[in-house]
Amino acid sequence: MSQPNPLVAGISRRLNGPQTLGNSAFFWCAWLLGLALLVALPLLVSRYQVINASNILISCILAMSLCLIWGYGGILSLGQASFYCIGGYAFGVVGINLIDAQGNTDLALLAGIAIPVVFATVLGGMMFYSRLKGVYIAILMLVVSLLLGLFMRQTADPSYTIGSAFLGGMNGLRPATSADPSIPNMILGFGDYVIAFDGRRSEFYWLVLGLTTAIYLGLRWLVNSSFGYVLIACREDLDRTETFGYDVRLVQLAVFCLSAAIAGFSGALYTAWGTYIHPDGFGVAPNILVVIWVAVGGRRDLTSVIVSTMLLSWISLELTSSGEISLLALGVILVLAMLLAPEGIIATAGAWIGRTVRRRGGMPARSRESVT
Amino acid sequence: MSEPSTTMTVPHAPDPTAPILEVVDIYKLYGGVHALDGLSMSVQTGEVHCVLGPNGAGKSTFFKMLMGTERPTSGRVVYKGEDVTRYPAYRRARLGLSVKFQNLRVFPELTVYQNLFVPLRRKHAPAQIPARVGAMLAQVRLPGSEDRPVQQLSHGQQQWLAIAMSLASDPELLLLDEPTAGLSQDESEQTAAIINEVNASGVTVIVIEHDMAFIRSLKARTSVLHYGRLFAQGSFDEIAANEDVRRIYLGTA
């Protein structure tokens, strides 16, 4: 490369490192090209496909939240979709109640992040401070998600009303009376200065694309920071890391809450996108689906997880018209991936591309990054 | 915390005659098996102390009780006058305890530098870490190996890296479980030299070992565990001459 610009070098040092695949100039060129394609997508495809693409990007955010806690933190949660749904319900309930008074959904979006975090703090506090590990956490999270789903299904009774919002059981969240507002779109800003993002329009797609990119870059910075090293150490050997003087329970709780915040955020976006949320999201299939996205791509790399979530969600959409085939197909892909590339199909392919490019270009393997 | 035995200890002038560590009547039951069966012993500040004993005598369990990765069924662990029995491992680490376990528990997929980064990060600013790593690697006979992946190191080099990781937190009491396991004669001698240098810098060291020549070269006070209790204690020469110790090692007991 030419003379290093200090700003570029500083950003590069923070975003690149051994915890992520794809740290080369070649990778970032391809990444920018991909991003440019995604930005231009609404000009290239039909409006219906843009609506679907928005939903796929929301799924990518959810997948990154599981990638963080499972791939980097070593904590498999089979209940990641529950944070997504809690965030979705929180956005809806607060949105219905405040949209007329406030004219925006700022607080609803905040609730979509904060309430999953409060829930994760209580649940994670109990799990990590009682030193629960591995498969017990995975199962406990799935059970909690199923229980929440059971509860939400039986809220068809009119007594389950929060202000102007009626939980609505199997039919999903609704306004309590016909006079109350329905679930709002994403409306951000203050007072008269608000921008509305209708989930069926390209503006919403670009908003979600920007947020996905920001979360991706933020997480890359986090996992390559010195905290990221502690996180990896906890994943590799929890007891050993504790004997270095780290309160590993606190590390696990912190990353669990961050993961819940990101998942809840994606759930809030989902509710705003479709202006509906219902209890099916707490079920087994949505929870397993997130695991499949992450595992097939490569749970230890953020980029791989995003690529695989895009591809698998697209395959799901294409197969939706064929009924239950969709989930079956993903199951087959998961089994094949685990047999052929246990570290993930995209991650394995990405590592191969990286080696090939380095060999062709005669570039030396990266030496030690200074970790800051 | 409410322990009345929190005696006056002046941090900068430790009393060399005071024990840095005392364990009092420790029991540890796994199911019905007594891994530790009423063990009591103490370790003096500044010494190198060897722990000997046949397989299953409770040596590694003893270390887990000291570091706090597991808790005793009953009994007390007192470190520098403070009852730490209920403290989790990270609190003991912050008080100055550090351990190298029997299986090395290095991070094989990371480089040497990255392995040392995690234990160093807690106490040192990131900018200081490269220099600290360089100094520590020189100390454990691995100079210049920062960028090597750990899985490419020999077993002996991995032992030394594991020792360096335990030293990264600047401990006052270092616990080493079998630091010469799988090492050549020459590497064992180097390891003994490393331990003596660490001790000379003021760190109290407790070593679990089987290698008699190695223990002799450490000139350490030696405790023998048998069936989870203290069986004999004394200088290495006294222990080596002890008929009962020879008997339990030969398995005729």
PDB file of C-alpha atoms in Angstrom, chain A residues 18-19 131 225-227 229-230 232-249 300 367-372, chain B residues 67 69 88-90 93-94 97-101 104-105 107 109-110 113-114 117-122 126 130 146-147 162 165-166 169:
ATOM      1  CA  PRO A  18      -6.722 -12.071  15.175  1.00  0.00           C
ATOM      2  CA  GLN A  19     -10.346 -12.358  16.390  1.00  0.00           C
ATOM      3  CA  ARG A 131     -21.560 -20.750  38.013  1.00  0.00           C
ATOM      4  CA  SER A 225      -9.895  -4.805  21.751  1.00  0.00           C
ATOM      5  CA  SER A 226      -8.208  -5.948  24.929  1.00  0.00           C
ATOM      6  CA  PHE A 227     -11.641  -6.805  26.341  1.00  0.00           C
ATOM      7  CA  TYR A 229      -8.949 -11.024  24.452  1.00  0.00           C
ATOM      8  CA  VAL A 230     -10.426 -11.537  27.911  1.00  0.00           C
ATOM      9  CA  ILE A 232     -11.760 -15.247  24.167  1.00  0.00           C
ATOM     10  CA  ALA A 233      -9.817 -16.382  27.242  1.00  0.00           C
ATOM     11  CA  CYS A 234     -13.119 -16.965  29.067  1.00  0.00           C
ATOM     12  CA  ARG A 235     -14.364 -18.994  26.109  1.00  0.00           C
ATOM     13  CA  GLU A 236     -11.223 -21.112  25.978  1.00  0.00           C
ATOM     14  CA  ASP A 237     -10.716 -21.705  29.712  1.00  0.00           C
ATOM     15  CA  LEU A 238     -13.007 -20.011  32.202  1.00  0.00           C
ATOM     16  CA  ASP A 239     -11.317 -21.230  35.397  1.00  0.00           C
ATOM     17  CA  ARG A 240      -7.828 -20.400  34.149  1.00  0.00           C
ATOM     18  CA  THR A 241      -8.933 -16.877  33.240  1.00  0.00           C
ATOM     19  CA  GLU A 242     -10.357 -16.417  36.719  1.00  0.00           C
ATOM     20  CA  THR A 243      -7.029 -17.396  38.284  1.00  0.00           C
ATOM     21  CA  PHE A 244      -5.472 -14.447  36.418  1.00  0.00           C
ATOM     22  CA  GLY A 245      -7.638 -12.197  38.613  1.00  0.00           C
ATOM     23  CA  TYR A 246     -10.611 -11.608  36.310  1.00  0.00           C
ATOM     24  CA  ASP A 247     -14.104 -11.776  37.772  1.00  0.00           C
ATOM     25  CA  VAL A 248     -15.296 -14.002  34.950  1.00  0.00           C
ATOM     26  CA  ARG A 249     -18.901 -13.935  36.160  1.00  0.00           C
ATOM     27  CA  ARG A 300     -16.207 -17.367  15.519  1.00  0.00           C
ATOM     28  CA  SER A 367       2.692 -10.177  11.787  1.00  0.00           C
ATOM     29  CA  ARG A 368       1.654  -9.411  15.318  1.00  0.00           C
ATOM     30  CA  GLU A 369      -0.789  -6.574  15.616  1.00  0.00           C
ATOM     31  CA  SER A 370      -0.150  -4.219  18.471  1.00  0.00           C
ATOM     32  CA  VAL A 371      -3.096  -4.839  20.720  1.00  0.00           C
ATOM     33  CA  THR A 372      -4.622  -1.811  22.348  1.00  0.00           C
TER      34      THR A 372
ATOM     35  CA  MET B  67      -6.333 -21.176  44.568  1.00  0.00           C
ATOM     36  CA  THR B  69     -11.094 -23.054  41.942  1.00  0.00           C
ATOM     37  CA  PRO B  88     -13.525 -17.016  44.755  1.00  0.00           C
ATOM     38  CA  ALA B  89     -10.362 -17.594  42.714  1.00  0.00           C
ATOM     39  CA  TYR B  90     -10.243 -14.110  41.178  1.00  0.00           C
ATOM     40  CA  ALA B  93      -5.477 -13.853  42.525  1.00  0.00           C
ATOM     41  CA  ARG B  94      -5.850 -10.157  43.317  1.00  0.00           C
ATOM     42  CA  LEU B  97      -1.888 -15.935  44.678  1.00  0.00           C
ATOM     43  CA  SER B  98      -1.119 -17.495  41.321  1.00  0.00           C
ATOM     44  CA  VAL B  99      -1.077 -21.043  39.977  1.00  0.00           C
ATOM     45  CA  LYS B 100       0.246 -23.185  37.147  1.00  0.00           C
ATOM     46  CA  PHE B 101      -1.979 -26.216  36.896  1.00  0.00           C
ATOM     47  CA  LEU B 104      -0.696 -26.525  31.251  1.00  0.00           C
ATOM     48  CA  ARG B 105      -3.870 -24.754  30.169  1.00  0.00           C
ATOM     49  CA  PHE B 107      -4.205 -21.193  24.826  1.00  0.00           C
ATOM     50  CA  GLU B 109      -4.366 -21.444  19.084  1.00  0.00           C
ATOM     51  CA  LEU B 110      -2.936 -18.091  20.140  1.00  0.00           C
ATOM     52  CA  TYR B 113       2.402 -12.808  22.996  1.00  0.00           C
ATOM     53  CA  GLN B 114      -1.382 -13.211  23.023  1.00  0.00           C
ATOM     54  CA  PHE B 117      -1.463 -10.470  27.043  1.00  0.00           C
ATOM     55  CA  VAL B 118      -4.517 -11.673  28.973  1.00  0.00           C
ATOM     56  CA  PRO B 119      -2.853 -12.124  32.388  1.00  0.00           C
ATOM     57  CA  LEU B 120      -0.745  -8.961  31.929  1.00  0.00           C
ATOM     58  CA  ARG B 121      -3.661  -6.762  30.891  1.00  0.00           C
ATOM     59  CA  ARG B 122      -5.233  -6.715  34.333  1.00  0.00           C
ATOM     60  CA  PRO B 126      -1.540  -1.714  27.090  1.00  0.00           C
ATOM     61  CA  PRO B 130       5.112  -5.449  24.830  1.00  0.00           C
ATOM     62  CA  GLU B 146       6.460 -13.476  20.932  1.00  0.00           C
ATOM     63  CA  ASP B 147       4.974 -14.265  17.525  1.00  0.00           C
ATOM     64  CA  ALA B 162       2.649 -21.488  31.541  1.00  0.00           C
ATOM     65  CA  MET B 165       1.605 -16.643  32.563  1.00  0.00           C
ATOM     66  CA  SER B 166       1.398 -17.424  36.269  1.00  0.00           C
ATOM     67  CA  SER B 169       0.194 -10.966  37.813  1.00  0.00           C
TER      68      SER B 169
END
